[in-house]
Short mmCIF file of C-alpha atoms in Angstrom, two decimals:
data_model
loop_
_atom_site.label_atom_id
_atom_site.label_comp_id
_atom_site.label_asym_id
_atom_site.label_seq_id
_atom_site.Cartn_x
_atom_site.Cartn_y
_atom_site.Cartn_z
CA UNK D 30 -79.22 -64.76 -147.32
CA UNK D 31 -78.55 -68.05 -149.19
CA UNK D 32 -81.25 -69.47 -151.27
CA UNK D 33 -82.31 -73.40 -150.26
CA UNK D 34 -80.92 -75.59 -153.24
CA UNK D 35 -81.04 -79.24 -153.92
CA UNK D 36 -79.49 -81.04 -155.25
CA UNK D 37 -77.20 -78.25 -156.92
CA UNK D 38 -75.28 -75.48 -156.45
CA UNK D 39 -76.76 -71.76 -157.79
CA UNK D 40 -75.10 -70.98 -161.26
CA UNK D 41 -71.59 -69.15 -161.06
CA UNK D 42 -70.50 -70.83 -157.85
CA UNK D 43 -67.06 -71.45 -159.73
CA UNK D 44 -66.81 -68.15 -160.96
CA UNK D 45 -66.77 -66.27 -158.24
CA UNK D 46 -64.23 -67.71 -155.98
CA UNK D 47 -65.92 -71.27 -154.52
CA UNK D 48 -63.44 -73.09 -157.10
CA UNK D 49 -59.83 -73.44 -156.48
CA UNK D 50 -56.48 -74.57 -157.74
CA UNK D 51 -56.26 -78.10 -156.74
CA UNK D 52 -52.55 -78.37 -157.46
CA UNK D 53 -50.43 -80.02 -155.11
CA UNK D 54 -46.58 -80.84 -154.79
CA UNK D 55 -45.84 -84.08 -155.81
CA UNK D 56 -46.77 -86.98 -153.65
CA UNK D 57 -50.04 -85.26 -152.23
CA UNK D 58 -53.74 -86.32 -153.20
CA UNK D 59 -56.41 -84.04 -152.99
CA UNK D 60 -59.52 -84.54 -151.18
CA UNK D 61 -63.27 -83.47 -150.17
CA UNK D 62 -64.06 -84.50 -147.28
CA UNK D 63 -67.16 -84.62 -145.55
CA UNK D 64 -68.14 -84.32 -141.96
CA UNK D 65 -71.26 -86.19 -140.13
CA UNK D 66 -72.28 -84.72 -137.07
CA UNK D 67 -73.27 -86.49 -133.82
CA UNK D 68 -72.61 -84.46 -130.29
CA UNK D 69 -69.05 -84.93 -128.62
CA UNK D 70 -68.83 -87.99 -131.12
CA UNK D 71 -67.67 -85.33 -132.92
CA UNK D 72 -64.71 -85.49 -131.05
CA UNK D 73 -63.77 -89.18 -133.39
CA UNK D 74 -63.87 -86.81 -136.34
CA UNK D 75 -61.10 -84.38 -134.74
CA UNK D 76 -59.01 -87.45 -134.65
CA UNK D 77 -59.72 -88.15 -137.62
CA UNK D 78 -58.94 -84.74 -138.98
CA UNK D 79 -55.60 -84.66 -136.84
CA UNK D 80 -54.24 -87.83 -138.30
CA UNK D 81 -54.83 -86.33 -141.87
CA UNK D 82 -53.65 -82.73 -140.94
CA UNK D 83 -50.58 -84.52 -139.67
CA UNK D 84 -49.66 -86.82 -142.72
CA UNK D 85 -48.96 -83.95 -144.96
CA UNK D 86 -49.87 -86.49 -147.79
CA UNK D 87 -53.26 -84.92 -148.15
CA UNK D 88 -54.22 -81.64 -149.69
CA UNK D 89 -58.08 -80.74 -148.49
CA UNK D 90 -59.88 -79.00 -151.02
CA UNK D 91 -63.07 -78.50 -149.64
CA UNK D 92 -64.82 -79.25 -146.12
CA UNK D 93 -68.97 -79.85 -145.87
CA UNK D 94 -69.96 -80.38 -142.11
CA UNK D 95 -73.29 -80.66 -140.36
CA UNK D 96 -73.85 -80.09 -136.50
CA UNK D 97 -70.62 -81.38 -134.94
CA UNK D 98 -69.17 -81.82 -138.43
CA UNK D 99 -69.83 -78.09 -138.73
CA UNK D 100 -68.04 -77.19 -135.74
CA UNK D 101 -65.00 -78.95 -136.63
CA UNK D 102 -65.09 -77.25 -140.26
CA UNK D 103 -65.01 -73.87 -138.65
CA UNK D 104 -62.50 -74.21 -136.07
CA UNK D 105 -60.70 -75.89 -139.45
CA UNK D 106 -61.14 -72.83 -140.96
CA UNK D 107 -59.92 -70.43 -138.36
CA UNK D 108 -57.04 -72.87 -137.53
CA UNK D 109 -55.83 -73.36 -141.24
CA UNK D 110 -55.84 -69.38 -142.06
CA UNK D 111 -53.79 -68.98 -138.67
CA UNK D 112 -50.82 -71.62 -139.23
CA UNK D 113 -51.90 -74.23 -142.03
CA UNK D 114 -52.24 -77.63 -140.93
CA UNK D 115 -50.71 -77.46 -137.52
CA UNK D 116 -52.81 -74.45 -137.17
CA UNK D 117 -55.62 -76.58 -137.76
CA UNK D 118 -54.75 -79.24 -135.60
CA UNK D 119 -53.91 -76.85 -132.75
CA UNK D 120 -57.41 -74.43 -133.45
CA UNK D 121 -59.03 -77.94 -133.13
CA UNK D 122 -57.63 -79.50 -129.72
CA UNK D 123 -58.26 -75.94 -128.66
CA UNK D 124 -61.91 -76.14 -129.15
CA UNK D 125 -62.35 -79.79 -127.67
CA UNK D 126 -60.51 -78.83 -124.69
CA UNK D 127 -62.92 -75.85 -123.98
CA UNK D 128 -65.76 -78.10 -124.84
CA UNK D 129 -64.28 -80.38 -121.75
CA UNK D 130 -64.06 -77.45 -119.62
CA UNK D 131 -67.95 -76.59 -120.54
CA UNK D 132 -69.27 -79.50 -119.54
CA UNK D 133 -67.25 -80.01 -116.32
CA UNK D 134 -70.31 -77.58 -114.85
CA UNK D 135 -73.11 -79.47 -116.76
CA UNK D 136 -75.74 -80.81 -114.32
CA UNK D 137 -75.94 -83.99 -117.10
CA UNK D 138 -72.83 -86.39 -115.64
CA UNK D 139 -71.88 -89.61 -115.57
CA UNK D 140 -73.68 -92.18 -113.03
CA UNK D 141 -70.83 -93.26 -110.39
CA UNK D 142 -71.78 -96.90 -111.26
CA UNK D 143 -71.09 -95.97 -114.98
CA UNK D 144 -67.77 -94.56 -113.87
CA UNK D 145 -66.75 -98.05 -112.24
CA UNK D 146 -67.47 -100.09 -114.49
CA UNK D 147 -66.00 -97.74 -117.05
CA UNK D 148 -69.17 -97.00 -119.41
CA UNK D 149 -69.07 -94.14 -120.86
CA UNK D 150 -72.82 -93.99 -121.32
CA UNK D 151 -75.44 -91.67 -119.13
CA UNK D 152 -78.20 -93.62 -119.10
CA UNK D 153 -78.28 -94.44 -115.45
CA UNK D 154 -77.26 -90.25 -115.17
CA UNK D 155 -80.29 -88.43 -112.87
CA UNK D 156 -79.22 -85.28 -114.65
CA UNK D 157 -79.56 -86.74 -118.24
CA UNK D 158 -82.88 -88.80 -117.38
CA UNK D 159 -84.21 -85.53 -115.80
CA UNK D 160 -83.72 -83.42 -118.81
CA UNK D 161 -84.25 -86.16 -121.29
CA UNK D 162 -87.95 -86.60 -119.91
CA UNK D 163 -88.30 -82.54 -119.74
CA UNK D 164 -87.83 -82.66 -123.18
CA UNK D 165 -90.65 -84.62 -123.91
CA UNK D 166 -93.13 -82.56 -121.99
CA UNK D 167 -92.39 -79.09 -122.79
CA UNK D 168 -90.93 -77.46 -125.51
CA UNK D 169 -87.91 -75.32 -125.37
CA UNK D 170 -89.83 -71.98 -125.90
CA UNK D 171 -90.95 -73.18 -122.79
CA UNK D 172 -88.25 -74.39 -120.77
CA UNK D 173 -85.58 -71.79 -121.88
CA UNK D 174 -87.64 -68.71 -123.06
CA UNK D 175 -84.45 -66.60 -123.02
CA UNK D 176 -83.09 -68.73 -125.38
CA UNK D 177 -79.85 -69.19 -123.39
CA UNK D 178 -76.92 -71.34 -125.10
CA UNK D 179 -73.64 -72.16 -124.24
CA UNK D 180 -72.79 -73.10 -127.41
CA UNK D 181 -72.80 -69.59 -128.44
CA UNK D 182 -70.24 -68.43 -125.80
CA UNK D 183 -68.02 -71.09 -126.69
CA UNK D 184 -67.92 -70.20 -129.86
CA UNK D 185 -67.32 -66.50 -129.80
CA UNK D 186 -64.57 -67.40 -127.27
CA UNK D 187 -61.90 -70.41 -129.66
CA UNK D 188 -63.04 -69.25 -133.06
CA UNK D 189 -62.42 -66.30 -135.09
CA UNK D 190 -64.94 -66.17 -137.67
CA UNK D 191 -63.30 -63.43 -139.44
CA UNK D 192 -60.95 -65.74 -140.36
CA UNK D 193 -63.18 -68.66 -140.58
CA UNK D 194 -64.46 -66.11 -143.57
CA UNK D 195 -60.99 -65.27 -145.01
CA UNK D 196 -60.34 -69.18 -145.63
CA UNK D 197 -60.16 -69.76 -149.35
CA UNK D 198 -58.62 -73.23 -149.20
CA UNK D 199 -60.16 -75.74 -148.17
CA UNK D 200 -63.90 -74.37 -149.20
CA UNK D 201 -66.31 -74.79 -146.04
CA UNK D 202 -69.58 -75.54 -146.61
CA UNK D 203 -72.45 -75.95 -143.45
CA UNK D 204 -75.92 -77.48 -144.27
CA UNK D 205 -78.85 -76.36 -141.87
CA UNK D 206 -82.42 -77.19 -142.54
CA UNK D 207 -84.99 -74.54 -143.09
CA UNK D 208 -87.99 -74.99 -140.74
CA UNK D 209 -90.63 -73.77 -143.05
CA UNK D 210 -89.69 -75.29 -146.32
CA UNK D 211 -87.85 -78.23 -144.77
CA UNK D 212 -84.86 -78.10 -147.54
CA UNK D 213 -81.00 -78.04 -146.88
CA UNK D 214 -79.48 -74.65 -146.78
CA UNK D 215 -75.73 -74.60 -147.43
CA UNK D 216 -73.86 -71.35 -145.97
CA UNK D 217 -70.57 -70.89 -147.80
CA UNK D 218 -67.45 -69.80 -145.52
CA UNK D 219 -68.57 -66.65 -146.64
CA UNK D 220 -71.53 -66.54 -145.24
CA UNK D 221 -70.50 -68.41 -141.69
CA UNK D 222 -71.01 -67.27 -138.64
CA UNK D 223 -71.53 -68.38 -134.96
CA UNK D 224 -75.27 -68.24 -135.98
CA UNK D 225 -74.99 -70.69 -138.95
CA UNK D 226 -72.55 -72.78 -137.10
CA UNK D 227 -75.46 -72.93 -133.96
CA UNK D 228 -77.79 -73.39 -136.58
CA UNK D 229 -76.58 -76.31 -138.09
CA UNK D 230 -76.31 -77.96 -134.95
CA UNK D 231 -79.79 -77.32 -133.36
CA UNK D 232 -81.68 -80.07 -132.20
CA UNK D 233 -85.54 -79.24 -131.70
CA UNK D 234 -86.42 -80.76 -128.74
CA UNK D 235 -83.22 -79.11 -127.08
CA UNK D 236 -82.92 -75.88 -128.25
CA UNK D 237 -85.36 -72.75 -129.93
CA UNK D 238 -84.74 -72.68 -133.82
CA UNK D 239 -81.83 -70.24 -134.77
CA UNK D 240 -83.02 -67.46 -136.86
CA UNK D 241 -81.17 -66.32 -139.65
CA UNK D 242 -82.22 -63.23 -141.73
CA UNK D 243 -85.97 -63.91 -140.23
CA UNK D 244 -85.15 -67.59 -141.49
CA UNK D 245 -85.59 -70.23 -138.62
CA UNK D 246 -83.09 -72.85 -139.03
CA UNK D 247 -82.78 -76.24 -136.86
CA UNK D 248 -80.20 -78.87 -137.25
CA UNK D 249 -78.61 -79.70 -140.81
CA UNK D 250 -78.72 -83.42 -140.15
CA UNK D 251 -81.96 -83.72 -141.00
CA UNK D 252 -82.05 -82.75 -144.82
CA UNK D 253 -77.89 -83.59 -145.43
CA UNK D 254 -75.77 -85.31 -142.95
CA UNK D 255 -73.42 -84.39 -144.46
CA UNK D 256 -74.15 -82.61 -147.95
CA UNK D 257 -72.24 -83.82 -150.65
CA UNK D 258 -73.90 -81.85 -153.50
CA UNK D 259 -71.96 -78.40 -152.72
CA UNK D 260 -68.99 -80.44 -153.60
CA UNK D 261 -70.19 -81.01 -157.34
CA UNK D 262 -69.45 -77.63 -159.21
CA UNK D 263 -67.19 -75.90 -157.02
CA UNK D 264 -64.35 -78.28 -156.55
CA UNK D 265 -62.00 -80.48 -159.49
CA UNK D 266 -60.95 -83.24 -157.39
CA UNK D 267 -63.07 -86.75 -157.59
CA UNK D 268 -62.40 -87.66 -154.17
CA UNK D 269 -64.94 -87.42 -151.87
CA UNK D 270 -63.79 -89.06 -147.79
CA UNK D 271 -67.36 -89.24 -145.43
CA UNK D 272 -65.88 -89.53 -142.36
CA UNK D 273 -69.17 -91.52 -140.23
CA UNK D 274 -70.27 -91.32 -136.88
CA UNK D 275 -73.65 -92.54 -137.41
CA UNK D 276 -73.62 -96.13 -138.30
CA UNK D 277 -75.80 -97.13 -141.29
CA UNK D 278 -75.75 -101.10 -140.88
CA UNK D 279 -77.15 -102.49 -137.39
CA UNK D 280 -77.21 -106.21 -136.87
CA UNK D 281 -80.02 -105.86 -134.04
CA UNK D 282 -83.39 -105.40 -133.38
CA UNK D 283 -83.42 -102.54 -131.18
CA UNK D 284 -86.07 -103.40 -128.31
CA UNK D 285 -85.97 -100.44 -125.45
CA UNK D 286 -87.74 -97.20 -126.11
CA UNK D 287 -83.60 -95.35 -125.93
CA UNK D 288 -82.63 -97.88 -128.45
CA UNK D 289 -85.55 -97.73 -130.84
CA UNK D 290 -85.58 -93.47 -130.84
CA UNK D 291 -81.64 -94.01 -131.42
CA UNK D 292 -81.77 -96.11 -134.61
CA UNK D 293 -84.90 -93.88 -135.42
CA UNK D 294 -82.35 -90.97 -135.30
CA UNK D 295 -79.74 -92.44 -137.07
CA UNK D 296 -81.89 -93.78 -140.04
CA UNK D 297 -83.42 -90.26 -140.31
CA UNK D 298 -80.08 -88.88 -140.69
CA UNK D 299 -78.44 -91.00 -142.39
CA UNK D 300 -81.44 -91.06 -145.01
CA UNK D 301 -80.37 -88.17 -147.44
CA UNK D 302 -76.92 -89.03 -147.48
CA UNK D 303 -77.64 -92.78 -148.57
CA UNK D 304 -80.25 -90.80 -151.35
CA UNK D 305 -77.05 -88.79 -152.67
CA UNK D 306 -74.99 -92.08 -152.77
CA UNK D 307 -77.30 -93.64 -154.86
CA UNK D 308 -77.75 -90.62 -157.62
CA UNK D 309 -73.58 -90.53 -157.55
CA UNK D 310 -73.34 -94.59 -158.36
CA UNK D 311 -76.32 -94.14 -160.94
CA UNK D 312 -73.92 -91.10 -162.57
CA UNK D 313 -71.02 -93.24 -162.28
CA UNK D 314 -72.75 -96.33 -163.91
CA UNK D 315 -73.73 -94.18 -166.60
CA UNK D 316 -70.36 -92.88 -166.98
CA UNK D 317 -68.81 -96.39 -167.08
CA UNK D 318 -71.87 -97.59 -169.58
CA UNK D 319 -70.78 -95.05 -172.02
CA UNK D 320 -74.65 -93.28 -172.16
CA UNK D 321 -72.84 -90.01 -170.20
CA UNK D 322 -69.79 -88.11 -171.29
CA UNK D 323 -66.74 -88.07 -168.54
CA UNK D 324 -65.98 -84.61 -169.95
CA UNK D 325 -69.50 -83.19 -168.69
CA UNK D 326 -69.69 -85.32 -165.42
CA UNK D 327 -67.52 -86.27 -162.75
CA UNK D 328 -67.14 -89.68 -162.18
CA UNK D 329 -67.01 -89.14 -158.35
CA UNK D 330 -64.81 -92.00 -156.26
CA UNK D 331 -66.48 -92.65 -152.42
CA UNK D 332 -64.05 -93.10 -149.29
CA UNK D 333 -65.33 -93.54 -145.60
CA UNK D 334 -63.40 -93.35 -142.99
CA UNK D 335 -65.58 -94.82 -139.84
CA UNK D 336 -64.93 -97.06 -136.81
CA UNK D 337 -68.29 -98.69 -136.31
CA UNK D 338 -66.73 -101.72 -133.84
CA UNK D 339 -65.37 -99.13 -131.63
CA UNK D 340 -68.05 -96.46 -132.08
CA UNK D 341 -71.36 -98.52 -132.18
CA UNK D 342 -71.19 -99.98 -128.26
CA UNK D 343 -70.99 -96.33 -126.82
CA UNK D 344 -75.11 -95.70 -127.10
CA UNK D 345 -76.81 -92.92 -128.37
CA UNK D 346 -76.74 -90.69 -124.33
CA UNK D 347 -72.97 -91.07 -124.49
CA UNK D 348 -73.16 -88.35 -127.35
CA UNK D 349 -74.17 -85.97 -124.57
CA UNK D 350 -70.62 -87.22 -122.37
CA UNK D 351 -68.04 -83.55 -122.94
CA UNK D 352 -65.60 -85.82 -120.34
CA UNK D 353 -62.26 -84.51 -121.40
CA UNK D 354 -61.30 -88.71 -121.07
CA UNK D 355 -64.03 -89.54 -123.31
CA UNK D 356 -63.18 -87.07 -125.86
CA UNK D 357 -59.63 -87.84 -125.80
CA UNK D 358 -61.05 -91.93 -126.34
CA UNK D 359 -62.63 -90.89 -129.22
CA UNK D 360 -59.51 -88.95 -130.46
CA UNK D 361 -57.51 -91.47 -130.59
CA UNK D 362 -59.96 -93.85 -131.99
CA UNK D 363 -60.25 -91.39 -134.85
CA UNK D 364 -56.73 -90.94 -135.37
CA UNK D 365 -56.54 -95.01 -135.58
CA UNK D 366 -59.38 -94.48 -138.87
CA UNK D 367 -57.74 -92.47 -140.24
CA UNK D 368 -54.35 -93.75 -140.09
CA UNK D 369 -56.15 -96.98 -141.11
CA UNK D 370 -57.25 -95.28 -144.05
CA UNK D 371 -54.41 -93.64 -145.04
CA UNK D 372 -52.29 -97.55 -145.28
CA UNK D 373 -55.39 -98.87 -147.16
CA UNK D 374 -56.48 -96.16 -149.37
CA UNK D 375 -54.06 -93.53 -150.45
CA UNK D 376 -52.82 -95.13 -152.91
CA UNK D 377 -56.68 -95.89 -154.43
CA UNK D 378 -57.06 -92.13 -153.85
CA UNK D 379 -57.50 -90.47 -157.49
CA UNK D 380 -57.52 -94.02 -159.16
CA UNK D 381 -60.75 -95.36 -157.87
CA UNK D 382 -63.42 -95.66 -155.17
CA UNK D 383 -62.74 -97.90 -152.05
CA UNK D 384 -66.28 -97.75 -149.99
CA UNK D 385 -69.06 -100.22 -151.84
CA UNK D 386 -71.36 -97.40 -152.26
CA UNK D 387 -74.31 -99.92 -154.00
CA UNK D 388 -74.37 -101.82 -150.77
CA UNK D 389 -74.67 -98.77 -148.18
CA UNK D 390 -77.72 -97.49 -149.69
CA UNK D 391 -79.50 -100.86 -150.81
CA UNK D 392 -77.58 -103.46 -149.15
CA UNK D 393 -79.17 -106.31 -146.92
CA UNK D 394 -76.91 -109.82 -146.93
CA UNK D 395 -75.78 -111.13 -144.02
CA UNK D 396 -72.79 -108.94 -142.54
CA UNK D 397 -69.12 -109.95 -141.85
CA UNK D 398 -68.93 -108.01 -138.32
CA UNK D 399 -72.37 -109.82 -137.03
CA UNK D 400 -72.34 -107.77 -133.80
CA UNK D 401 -72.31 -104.08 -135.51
CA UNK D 402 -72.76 -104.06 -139.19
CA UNK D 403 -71.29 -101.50 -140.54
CA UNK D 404 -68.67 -101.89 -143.37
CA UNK D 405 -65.85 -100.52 -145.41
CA UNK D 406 -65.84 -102.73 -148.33
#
């Protein structure tokens, strides 16, 4: 079992196979890239991953996810070890389409007044507002005391974790948090499973903790979404890319109980990752002031790749939408990130960093976007 550790890896990570040979043919840059999680938002991430998979430009060197983010990592994995990139991108369609099929016989649907008007939310959903309200009464010991989960199905069904564990390059990394300490727990691929995978991806309200070697485990979001620490001593490259689903900049009061437990959520998990972010720009300042050696610490460079204009108006029930339209909406919504990225960025990849890490974790000006406030620069 895999001791908790923050914020460092255990000694002789790169000795014993969690560092690789970063070397690419010429023209590629190498990456870390992490992945938040946030339900079938997930699905933006895919895009995002798809676009990237597709460029060829980019060499991936190791992959930390978190809920959804862990998901995608593993069906990375499997997909990478069976044909490389397109692998990948095919493992990864693969999975979203079977998440589509899942949900087609979910009781939690759309509202026919949604569908009209084309909202993808499920607020006005009887099925959502039925379970949502269970969830505040009883627990799930309660309410599912055989501890049934589709989730788990699905998962033994698209991925091979066999080969999920055979994937050398990129690294995978999944953060859960331990219920009785409360730390992050990072599973390397060597230690993944559909277990760790449901683990990292348990809400508590929804589901019963995940037990892992007599270790309950909920979801990883709460301690690291995403982890960036595993990335630290067991990869060379500089470049870390957070691809975001969970805004960290709102330009509103939120005044309805849905919205106020939303932004709740989101500043919860969003909370260590903004912590990390500042201890990286305090290393880097130090580097840059001369008081720490370059040799002895990395000087790390922060990309994001998000969509916050596009993302932000969908509402925090929407995350529970497995539509196979929606999905495909948030697809291609990722793919447009990412290919935004790509025509800004590249180029800045390896040279320096292009998201203003100082202002996500203590900025609080007036914003340029007014309606969502989230930012690249």
């Amino acid at each position: 079992m895999p001791e908790d550790f923050y914020p460092r890896i255990d000694d002789g990570d790169a000795a014993h196979g969690y560092q690789t040979d970063t070397a690419c043919p010429t023209g590629q840059k190498t990456i870390n890239i992490a992945l938040q999680g946030g339900g079938s938002h997930g699905a933006f991430t895919w895009g995002v991953l798809d676009r990237l998979l597709e460029d060829g430009r980019i060499d991936i060197e190791a992959v930390s996810g978190t809920s959804a983010g862990a998901m995608n990592a593993a069906v990375l994995a499997d997909g990478f070890v069976r044909n490389g990139n397109q692998g990948a991108r095919d493992q990864l369609r693969a999975f979203w389409s079977a998440v589509a099929k899942e949900a087609q016989y979910s009781p939690v649907q759309r509202a026919p007044f949604d569908m009209l008007r084309g909202s993808w939310s499920l607020d006005a959903s009887p099925g959502y507002a039925f379970f949502d309200m269970l969830s505040k009464l009883a627990s799930p010991y309660e309410l599912n005391p055989y501890n049934l989960n589709p989730l788990k199905d699905l998962l033994d069904t698209v991925v091979d974790f066999e080969r999920v564990r055979e994937c050398t390059h990129p690294l995978i990394f999944i953060s859960c948090t331990n219920v009785q300490t409360g730390r992050a727990t990072v599973f390397k691929r060597d230690q993944i499973s559909p277990e760790v995978v449901m683990a990292s991806a348990c809400l508590p309200h929804v589901f019963q903790a995940v037990e892992i070697d007599g270790v309950p485990y909920w979801d990883g979001g709460y301690m690291g979404n995403p982890v960036l620490f595993p990335f630290h001593d067991s990869t060379r490259t500089c470049d870390y890319v957070i691809v975001q689903i969970n805004p960290v900049f709102r330009g509103e009061t939120p005044r309805t109980s849905r919205e106020i437990m939303n932004r709740i959520n989101e500043i919860s998990f969003n909370s260590s990752l903004l912590l990390e972010l500042r201890g990286i720009d305090f290393v880097r300042m130090l580097i840059d002031e001369g008081k720490l050696s370059p040799n002895e610490y990395k000087r790390i460079n922060i990309h994001t790749i998000s969509a916050y204009e596009d993302m932000a108006p969908l509402g925090a029930s929407s995350k529970m939408n497995g539509e196979w339209e929606f999905l495909l909406h948030l697809f291609e919504i990722g793919r447009r990130a990412a290919d935004k990225f790509l025509a800004e960025s590249f180029d800045k990849l390896g040279v320096q960093h292009t998201a203003d890490v100082r202002d996500m974790y203590q900025g609080d000006g007036p914003d340029p976007h007014p309606r969502y406030t989230g930012r690249l620069r």
